[in-house]
XYZ file of C-alpha atoms in Angstrom:
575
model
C 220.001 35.280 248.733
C 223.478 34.836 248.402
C 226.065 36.857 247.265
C 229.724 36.678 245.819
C 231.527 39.952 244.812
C 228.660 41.362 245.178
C 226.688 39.765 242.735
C 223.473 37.708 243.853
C 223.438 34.186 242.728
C 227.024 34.365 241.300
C 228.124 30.622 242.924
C 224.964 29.385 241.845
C 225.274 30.619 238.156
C 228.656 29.326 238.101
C 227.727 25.873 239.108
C 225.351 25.668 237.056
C 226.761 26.523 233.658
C 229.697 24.040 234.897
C 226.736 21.718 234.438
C 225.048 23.021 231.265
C 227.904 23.103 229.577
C 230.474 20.570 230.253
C 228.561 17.591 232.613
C 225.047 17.473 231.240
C 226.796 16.937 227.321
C 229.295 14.148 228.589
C 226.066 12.600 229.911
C 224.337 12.627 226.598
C 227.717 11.336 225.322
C 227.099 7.897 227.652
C 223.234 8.213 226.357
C 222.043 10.013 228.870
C 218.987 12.108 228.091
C 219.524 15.706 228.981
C 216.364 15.978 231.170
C 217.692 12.882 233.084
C 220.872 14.292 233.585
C 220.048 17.640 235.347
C 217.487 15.796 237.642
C 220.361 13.727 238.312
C 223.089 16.317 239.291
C 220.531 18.529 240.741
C 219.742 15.998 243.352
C 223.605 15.465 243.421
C 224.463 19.215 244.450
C 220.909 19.804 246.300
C 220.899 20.161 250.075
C 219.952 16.100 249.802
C 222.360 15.306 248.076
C 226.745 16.052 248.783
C 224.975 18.812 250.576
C 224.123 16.556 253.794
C 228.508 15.834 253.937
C 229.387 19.462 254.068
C 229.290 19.060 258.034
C 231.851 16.498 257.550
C 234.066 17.718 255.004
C 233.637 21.664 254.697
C 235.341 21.822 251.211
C 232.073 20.685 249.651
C 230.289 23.869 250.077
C 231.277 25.578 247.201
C 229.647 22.529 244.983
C 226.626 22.701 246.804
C 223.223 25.248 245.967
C 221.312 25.223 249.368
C 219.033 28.002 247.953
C 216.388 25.305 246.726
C 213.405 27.786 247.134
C 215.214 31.122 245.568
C 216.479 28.705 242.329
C 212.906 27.299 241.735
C 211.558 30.725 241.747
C 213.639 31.709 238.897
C 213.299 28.617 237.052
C 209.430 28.536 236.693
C 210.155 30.827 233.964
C 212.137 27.838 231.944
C 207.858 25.978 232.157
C 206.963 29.823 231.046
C 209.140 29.363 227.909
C 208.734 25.963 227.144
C 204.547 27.049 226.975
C 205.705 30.175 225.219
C 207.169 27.832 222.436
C 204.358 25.422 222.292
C 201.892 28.112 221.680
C 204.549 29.493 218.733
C 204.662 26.129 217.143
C 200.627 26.021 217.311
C 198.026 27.832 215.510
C 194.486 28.288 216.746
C 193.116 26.582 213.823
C 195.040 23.132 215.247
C 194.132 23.948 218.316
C 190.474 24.569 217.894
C 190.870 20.757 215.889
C 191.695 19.247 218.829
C 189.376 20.837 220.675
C 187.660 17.136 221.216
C 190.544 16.021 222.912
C 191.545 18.307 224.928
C 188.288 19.354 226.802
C 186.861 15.895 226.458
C 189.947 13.235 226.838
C 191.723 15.414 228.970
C 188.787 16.686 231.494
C 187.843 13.302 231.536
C 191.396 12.475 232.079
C 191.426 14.508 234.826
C 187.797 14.094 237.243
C 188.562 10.277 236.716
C 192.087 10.218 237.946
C 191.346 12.909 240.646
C 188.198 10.844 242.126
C 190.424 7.556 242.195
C 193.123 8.835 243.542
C 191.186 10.886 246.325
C 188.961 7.099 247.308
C 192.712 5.503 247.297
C 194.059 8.084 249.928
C 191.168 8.131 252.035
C 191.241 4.762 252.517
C 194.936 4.765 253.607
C 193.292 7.351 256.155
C 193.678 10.818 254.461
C 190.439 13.426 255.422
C 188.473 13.805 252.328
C 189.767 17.507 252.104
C 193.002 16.234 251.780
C 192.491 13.124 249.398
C 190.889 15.729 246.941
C 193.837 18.084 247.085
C 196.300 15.037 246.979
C 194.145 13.409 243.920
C 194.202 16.784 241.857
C 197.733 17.290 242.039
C 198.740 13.878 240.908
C 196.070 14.092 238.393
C 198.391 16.553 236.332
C 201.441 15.122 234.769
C 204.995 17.160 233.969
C 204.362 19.152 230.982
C 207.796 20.446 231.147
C 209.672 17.005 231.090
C 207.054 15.249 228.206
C 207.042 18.604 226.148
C 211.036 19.124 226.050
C 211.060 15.167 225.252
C 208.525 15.577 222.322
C 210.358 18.645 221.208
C 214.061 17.089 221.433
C 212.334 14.176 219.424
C 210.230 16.074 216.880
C 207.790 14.258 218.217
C 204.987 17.271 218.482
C 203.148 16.466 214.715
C 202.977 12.509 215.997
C 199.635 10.679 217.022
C 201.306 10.622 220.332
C 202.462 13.722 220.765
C 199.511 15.077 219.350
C 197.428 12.806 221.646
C 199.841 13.299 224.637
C 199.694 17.355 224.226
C 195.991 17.892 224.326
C 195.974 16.258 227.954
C 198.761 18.368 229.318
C 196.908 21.578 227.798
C 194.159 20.465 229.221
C 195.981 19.902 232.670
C 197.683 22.951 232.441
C 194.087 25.148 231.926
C 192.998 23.082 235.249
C 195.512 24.497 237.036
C 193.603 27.741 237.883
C 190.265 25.597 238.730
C 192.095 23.618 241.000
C 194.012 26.410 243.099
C 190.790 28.092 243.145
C 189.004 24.949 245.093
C 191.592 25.112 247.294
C 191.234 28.629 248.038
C 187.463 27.896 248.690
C 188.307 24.704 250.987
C 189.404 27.109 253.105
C 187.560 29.458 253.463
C 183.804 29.077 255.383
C 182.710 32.198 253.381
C 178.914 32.263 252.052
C 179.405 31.760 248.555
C 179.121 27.925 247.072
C 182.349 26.413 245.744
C 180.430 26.293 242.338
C 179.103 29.529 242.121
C 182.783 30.242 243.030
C 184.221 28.214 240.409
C 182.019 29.011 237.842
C 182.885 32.993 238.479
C 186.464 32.016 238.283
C 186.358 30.558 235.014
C 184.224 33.038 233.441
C 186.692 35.661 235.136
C 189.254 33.588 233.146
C 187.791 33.201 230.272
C 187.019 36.842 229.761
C 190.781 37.954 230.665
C 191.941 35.594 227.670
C 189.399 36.936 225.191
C 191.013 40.659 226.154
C 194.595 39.409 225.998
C 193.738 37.817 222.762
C 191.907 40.791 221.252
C 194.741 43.522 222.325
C 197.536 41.275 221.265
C 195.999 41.033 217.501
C 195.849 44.451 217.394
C 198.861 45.625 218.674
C 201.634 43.003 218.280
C 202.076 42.886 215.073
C 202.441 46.747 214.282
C 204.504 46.426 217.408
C 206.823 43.483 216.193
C 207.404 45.826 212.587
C 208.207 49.082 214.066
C 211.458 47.078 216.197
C 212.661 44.947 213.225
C 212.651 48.124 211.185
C 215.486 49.532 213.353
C 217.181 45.909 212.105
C 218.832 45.556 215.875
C 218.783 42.214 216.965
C 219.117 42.864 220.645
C 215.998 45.393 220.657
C 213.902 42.418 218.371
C 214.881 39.695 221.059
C 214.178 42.438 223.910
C 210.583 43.160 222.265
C 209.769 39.448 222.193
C 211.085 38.814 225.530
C 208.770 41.682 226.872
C 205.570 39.915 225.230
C 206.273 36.614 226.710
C 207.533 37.245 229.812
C 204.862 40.479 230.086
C 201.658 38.518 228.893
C 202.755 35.994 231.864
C 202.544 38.337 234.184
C 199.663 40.177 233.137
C 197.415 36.796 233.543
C 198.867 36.236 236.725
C 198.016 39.203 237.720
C 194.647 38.237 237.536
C 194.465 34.978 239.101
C 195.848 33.023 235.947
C 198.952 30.670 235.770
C 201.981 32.222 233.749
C 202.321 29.211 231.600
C 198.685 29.785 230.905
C 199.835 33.522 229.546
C 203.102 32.504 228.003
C 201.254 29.909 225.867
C 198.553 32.808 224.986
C 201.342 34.982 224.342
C 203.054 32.088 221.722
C 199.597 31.838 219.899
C 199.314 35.015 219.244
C 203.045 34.935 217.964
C 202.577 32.163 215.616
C 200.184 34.445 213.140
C 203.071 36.591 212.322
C 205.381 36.522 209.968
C 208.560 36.705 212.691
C 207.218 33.131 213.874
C 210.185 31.696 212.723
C 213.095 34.112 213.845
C 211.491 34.455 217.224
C 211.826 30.501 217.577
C 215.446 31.046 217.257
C 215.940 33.784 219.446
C 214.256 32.489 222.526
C 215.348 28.614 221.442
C 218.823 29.016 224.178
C 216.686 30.605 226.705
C 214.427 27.990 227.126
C 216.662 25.388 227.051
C 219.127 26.582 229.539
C 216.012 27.917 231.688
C 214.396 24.743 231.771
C 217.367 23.049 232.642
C 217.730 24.940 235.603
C 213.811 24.143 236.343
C 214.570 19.977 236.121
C 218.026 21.165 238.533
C 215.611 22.519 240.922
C 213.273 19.245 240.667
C 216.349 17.456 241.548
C 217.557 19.387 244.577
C 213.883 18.727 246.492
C 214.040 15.424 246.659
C 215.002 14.520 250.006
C 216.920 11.008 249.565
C 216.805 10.367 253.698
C 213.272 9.633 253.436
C 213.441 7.702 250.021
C 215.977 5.237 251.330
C 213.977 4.999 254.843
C 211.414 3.105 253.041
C 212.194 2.155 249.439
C 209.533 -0.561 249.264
C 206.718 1.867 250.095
C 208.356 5.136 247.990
C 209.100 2.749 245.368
C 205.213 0.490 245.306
C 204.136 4.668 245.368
C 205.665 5.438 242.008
C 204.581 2.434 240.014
C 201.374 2.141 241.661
C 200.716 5.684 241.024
C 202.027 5.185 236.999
C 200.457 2.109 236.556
C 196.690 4.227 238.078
C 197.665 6.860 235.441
C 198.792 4.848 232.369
C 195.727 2.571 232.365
C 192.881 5.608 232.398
C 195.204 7.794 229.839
C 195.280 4.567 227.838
C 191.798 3.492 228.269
C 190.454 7.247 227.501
C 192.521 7.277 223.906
C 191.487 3.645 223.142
C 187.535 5.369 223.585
C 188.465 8.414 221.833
C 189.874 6.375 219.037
C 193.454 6.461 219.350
C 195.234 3.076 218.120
C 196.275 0.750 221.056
C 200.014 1.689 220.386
C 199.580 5.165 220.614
C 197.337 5.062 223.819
C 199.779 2.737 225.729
C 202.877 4.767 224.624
C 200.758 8.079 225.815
C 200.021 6.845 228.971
C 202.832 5.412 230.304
C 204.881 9.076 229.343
C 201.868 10.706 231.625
C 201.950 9.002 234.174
C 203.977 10.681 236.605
C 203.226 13.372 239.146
C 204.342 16.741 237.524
C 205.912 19.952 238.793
C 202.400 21.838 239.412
C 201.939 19.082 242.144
C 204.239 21.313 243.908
C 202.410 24.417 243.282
C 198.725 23.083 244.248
C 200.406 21.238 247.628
C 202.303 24.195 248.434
C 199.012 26.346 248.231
C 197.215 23.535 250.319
C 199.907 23.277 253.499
C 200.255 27.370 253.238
C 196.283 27.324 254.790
C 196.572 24.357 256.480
C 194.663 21.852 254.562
C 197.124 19.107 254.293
C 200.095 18.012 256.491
C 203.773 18.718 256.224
C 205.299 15.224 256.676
C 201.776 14.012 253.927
C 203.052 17.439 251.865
C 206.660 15.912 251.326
C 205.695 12.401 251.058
C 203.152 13.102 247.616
C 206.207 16.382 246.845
C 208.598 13.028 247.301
C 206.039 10.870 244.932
C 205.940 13.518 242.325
C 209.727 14.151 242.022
C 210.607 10.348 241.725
C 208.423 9.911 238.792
C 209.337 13.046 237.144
C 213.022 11.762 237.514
C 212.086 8.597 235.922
C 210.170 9.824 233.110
C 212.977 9.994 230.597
C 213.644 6.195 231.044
C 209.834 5.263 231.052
C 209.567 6.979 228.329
C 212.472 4.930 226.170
C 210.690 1.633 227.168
C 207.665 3.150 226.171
C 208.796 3.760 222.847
C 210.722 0.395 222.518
C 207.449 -1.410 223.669
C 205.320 0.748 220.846
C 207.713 -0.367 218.107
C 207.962 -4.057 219.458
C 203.780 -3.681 218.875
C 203.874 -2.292 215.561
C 206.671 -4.844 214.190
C 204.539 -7.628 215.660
C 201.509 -5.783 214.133
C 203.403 -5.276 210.775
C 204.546 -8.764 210.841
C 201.165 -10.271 210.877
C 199.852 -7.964 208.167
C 202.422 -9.851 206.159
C 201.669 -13.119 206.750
C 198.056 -12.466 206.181
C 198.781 -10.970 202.422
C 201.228 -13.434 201.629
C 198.665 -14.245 198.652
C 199.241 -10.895 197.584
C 202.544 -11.052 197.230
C 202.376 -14.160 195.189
C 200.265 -12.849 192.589
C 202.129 -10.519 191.552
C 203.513 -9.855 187.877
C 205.330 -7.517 185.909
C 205.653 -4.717 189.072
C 208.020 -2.942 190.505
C 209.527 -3.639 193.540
C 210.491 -0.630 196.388
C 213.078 -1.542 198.788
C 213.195 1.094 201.379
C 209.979 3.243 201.684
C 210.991 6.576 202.931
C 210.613 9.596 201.290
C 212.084 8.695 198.267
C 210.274 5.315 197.991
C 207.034 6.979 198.610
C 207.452 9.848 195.786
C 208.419 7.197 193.514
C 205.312 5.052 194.450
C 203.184 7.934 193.932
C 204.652 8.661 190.363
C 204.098 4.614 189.642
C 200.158 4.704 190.985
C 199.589 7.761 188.884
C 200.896 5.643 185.283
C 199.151 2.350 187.168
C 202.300 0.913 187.659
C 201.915 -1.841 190.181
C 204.221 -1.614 193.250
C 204.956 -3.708 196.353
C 207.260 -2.024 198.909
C 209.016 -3.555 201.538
C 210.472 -1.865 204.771
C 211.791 -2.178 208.172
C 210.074 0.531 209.641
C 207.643 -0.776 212.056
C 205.750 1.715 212.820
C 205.509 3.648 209.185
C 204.313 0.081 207.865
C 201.495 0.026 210.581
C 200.222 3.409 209.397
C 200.564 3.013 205.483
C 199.173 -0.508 205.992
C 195.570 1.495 206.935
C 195.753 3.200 203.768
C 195.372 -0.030 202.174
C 198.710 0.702 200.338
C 201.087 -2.927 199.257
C 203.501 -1.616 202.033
C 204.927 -5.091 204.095
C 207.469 -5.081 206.817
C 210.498 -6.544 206.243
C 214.434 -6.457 205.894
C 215.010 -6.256 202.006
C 218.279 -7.581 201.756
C 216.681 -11.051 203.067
C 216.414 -13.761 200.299
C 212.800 -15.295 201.317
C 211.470 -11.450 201.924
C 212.419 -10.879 198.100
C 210.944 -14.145 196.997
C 207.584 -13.433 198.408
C 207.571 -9.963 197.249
C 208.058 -11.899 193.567
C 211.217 -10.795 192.548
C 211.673 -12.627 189.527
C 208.291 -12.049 187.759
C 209.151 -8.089 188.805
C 209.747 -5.739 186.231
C 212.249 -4.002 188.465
C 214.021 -3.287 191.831
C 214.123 0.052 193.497
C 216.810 0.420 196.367
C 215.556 3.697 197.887
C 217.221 3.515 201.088
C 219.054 6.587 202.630
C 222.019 3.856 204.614
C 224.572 3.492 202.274
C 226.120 0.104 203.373
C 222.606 -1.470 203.347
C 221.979 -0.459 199.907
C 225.331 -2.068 198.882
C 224.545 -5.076 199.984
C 220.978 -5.439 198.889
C 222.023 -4.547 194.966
C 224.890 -7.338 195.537
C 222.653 -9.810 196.755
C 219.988 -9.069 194.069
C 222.364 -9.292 191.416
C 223.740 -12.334 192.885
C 220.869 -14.291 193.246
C 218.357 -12.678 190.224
C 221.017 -11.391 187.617
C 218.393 -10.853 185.278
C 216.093 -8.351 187.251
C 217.225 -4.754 186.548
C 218.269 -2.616 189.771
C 217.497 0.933 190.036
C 219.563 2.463 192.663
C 219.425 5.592 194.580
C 223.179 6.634 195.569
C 224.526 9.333 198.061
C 227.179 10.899 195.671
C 228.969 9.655 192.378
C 231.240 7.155 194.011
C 228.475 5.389 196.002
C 226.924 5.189 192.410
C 229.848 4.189 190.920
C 230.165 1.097 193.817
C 226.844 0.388 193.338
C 227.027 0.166 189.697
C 230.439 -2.212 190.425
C 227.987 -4.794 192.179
C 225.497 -4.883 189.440
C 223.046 -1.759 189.704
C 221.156 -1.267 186.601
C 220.898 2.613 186.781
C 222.036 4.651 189.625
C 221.035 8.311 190.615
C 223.302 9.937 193.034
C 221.047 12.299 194.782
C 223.725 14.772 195.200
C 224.178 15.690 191.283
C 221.177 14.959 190.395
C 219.978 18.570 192.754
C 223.311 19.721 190.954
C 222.428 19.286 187.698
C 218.733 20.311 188.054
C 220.296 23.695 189.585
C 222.122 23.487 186.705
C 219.509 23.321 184.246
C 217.306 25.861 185.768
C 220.320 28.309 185.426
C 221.037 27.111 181.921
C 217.439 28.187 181.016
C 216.614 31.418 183.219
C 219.546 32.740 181.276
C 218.519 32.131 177.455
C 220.169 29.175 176.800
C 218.005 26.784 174.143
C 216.611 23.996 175.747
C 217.901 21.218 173.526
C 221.187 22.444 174.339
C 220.619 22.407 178.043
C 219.304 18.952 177.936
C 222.212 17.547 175.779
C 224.674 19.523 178.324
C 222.768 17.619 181.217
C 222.937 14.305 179.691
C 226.956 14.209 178.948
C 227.677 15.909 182.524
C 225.319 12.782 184.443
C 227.765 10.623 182.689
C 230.482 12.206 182.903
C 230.258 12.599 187.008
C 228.879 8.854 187.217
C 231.327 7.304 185.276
């Protein structure tokens, strides 16, 4: 441990709030993801990294954390919070829905991926003890890099983060089987491995169910006696000491902490200080796991990368390329659309950080080499380092599907389009668009909408709803939706500049078709009126003037006089 002024860690914690706080955001300034950028600069500062130049120029030392082991201790607890906060943004009731996913996809996930893995490194000349400890820990994928991504992304609620999360639970739970088989690899004691494993798991199984039952008992009494005192300190103390002390309490007994913290979260989430916990602990976990995806960083050793790129490099994609086509293959049979299993396989596909936990626990009794240990350790880190960049293709690639997939929808109902008459048209399908379409179905008021996003066209397309893909400032788009036997336009869109020009070039081309616009604020109203908009509703004063109304009312005014008040203040503020 080292020590400045008497403080442990001081350097350390200096360096690396230099790189919270002022590198990692100039990154994201250059569109650099944040996870990317402190696997980046912890490699930079790690012993691997400028580290292997302070012989040569001494100066560098103070820029350098050599302390790889003592930093990753601390930041496990960043993967504690990030669990912690999945299990607060969960309920059981969701999680009991998925229950087919995660115990079938992702076990399945799992034994297939371990068994290929293990034939593939025994027949590069691996003992079979070792190919089963190497194919178990590459089995399991980073839940703390493809979590923080689908959280940064609000990505949680969508097929594929749905889809993507109930494998990494189910990873995560396989943790404890897998350090257990270790354990009982060995050992040359009497018991079978699966009389073994089966007492571990009901061990397991039965310290959960206690956790569980204490925690809805107590916690919540608990939780209401501190925010009485209305400190803020003591609440974010209390909540600390649940996540941090349910952790600890299933590690205690054989369990991972991330197992606990995410037990801990669950039990969180049926409170009613769900939603101020998430912003207490919210700066915790971020920083925390930043200093976890530093610590990824600093143990990559970039000697033996660079000694043999070809073979590091055929490793990684090889490895991906294993991992993306069972994860894809497993959601295509458990019904997942062929978008959403490519784009969830390819973000699992890498090695993730409890390789390091399962291969550490395997070289500690002498079941797998050190050189073979850092070679898979090396394996593991590269892809977790390249995840963030995988995962932008992967989302490109998805929408590149669902345009393609949208596109062809259109061309197929191109007779729809024609024979239409007397409907309204919906140019922009958001939120707005899709209220409005649901007032219009309820009169049966036909409808055709048209929008450019891919991917909300390929899932409203399976609802059977007249939904087409499309840019609706395009002439021949307009003309097949049958603009001028339409009984109206609605602009709808949120982008200010694109609505402009999509009134113009309505008005421009069909003069006589009326144009309903929706408008930020009264001078993007009074713009869009300027280029021929029918009727425009700034969104702004219309919330106003509803505020407005409800006031007028709650407070005894009579409601023909509140409407005629309305009225003359809509046109007075747009013109």
């Amino acid at each position: 441990m080292e020590t400045q002024y008497g403080i442990p860690y001081l350097r350390e914690a200096l360096i690396f709030l230099a790189i919270a706080g002022i590198a990692v955001p100039l990154l994201t300034r250059v569109k650099v993801s944040p996870v990317l950028g402190y696997l980046l600069i912890g490699g930079l500062i790690g012993p691997f990294g400028i580290g292997l130049l302070v012989e040569q120029y001494p100066f560098l030392s103070d820029m350098v954390i050599s302390d790889t082991a003592g930093v990753r201790a601390f930041a496990e607890i960043g993967v504690v919070f990030l669990m912690f906060m999945i299990g607060l943004e969960l309920s059981l009731d969701r999680l009991w829905s998925s229950r087919r996913l995660v115990f079938g996809m992702g076990a399945l996930q799992i034994i297939v991926t371990t068994a290929l893995i293990a034939w593939i490194a025994t027949g590069l000349g691996a003992d079979s003890t070792s190919a089963v400890i190497i194919g178990a820990a590459l089995s399991l994928s980073s839940t703390a890099i493809v979590m923080q991504m689908f959280m940064q992304g609000r990505l949680q609620t969508t097929p594929v983060g749905r889809t993507g999360f109930a494998i990494l639970l189910m990873q995560d739970l396989a943790v404890v089987p897998i350090l257990f088989m270790v354990g009982v690899l060995a050992t040359s004691g009497d018991q079978s491995p699966i009389g073994g494993l089966a007492l571990a798991l009901g061990k397991g199984v039965l310290v959960i169910v206690a956790i569980y039952a204490a925690g809805r008992v107590l916690l919540r009494p608990l939780l209401r006696q501190v925010a009485q005192v209305k400190n803020a300190e003591m609440f974010t103390a209390a909540v600390l000491l649940v996540a941090v002390g349910v952790s600890a309490l299933t590690a205690s007994f054989g369990l991972s902490m991330a197992l606990g913290a995410l037990l801990a979260g669950l039990l969180l989430a049926e409170t009613e200080y769900r939603h101020q916990i998430a912003v207490d602990i919210e700066p915790f976990k971020g920083l925390l796991l930043g200093l976890f995806f530093m610590s990824v960083g600093m143990g990559i050793d970039w000697r033996d990368v660079f000694s043999d790129p070809l073979v590091i490099g055929a490793s990684v994609a090889g490895l991906w390329f294993l991992k993306a086509s069972i994860i894809t293959i497993l959601a295509l049979l458990f019904g997942k659309s062929r978008t959403v299993a490519i784009e969830t396989g390819l973000l699992l596909g890498q090695g993730g950080e409890f390789a390091f936990v399962i291969l550490g626990a395997a070289a500690s009794v002498g079941l797998i080499a050190g050189d073979m240990q850092q070679r898979i350790l090396i394996l593991a880190g590269v892809g977790m380092l390249l995840t963030p960049i995988v995962a932008q293709l992967a989302q490109k690639l998805s929408r590149q599907m669902d345009r393609k997939s949208a596109s062809i929808d259109g061309q197929d109902d191109d007779d729809g389009f024609r024979d239409c008459e007397g409907h309204v048209i919906i140019a922009g399908f958001g939120r707005v668009g899709q209220t409005l379409s649901e007032t219009l179905r309820a009169e049966g008021v036909e409808f055709v909408a048209v929008d450019v996003d891919a991917a909300l066209i390929a899932r409203l397309r399976d609802l059977k709803l007249p939904v087409f893909y499309g840019d609706a400032s395009g002439i021949d788009i307009l003309a097949k939706a049958g603009i001028e036997e339409a009984a109206a336009v609605v602009v709808t869109m949120n982008d200010a500049v694109a609505a402009s020009g999509i009134v113009s070039e309505i008005h421009r081309r069909w003069p006589m078709v009326p144009i309903h616009a929706r408008a930020r604020d009264a001078e993007h109203a009074r713009r869009l009126k300027a280029l021929g908009a029918t009727f425009c509703t700034p969104e702004t004063i219309d919330a106003s003037l509803q505020l407005a109304s409800n006031v007028l009312l709650e407070i005894g005014v009579e409601p023909d006089a509140v409407m005629r008040r309305i009225v003359k203040q809509r046109l007075v503020e747009t013109g």
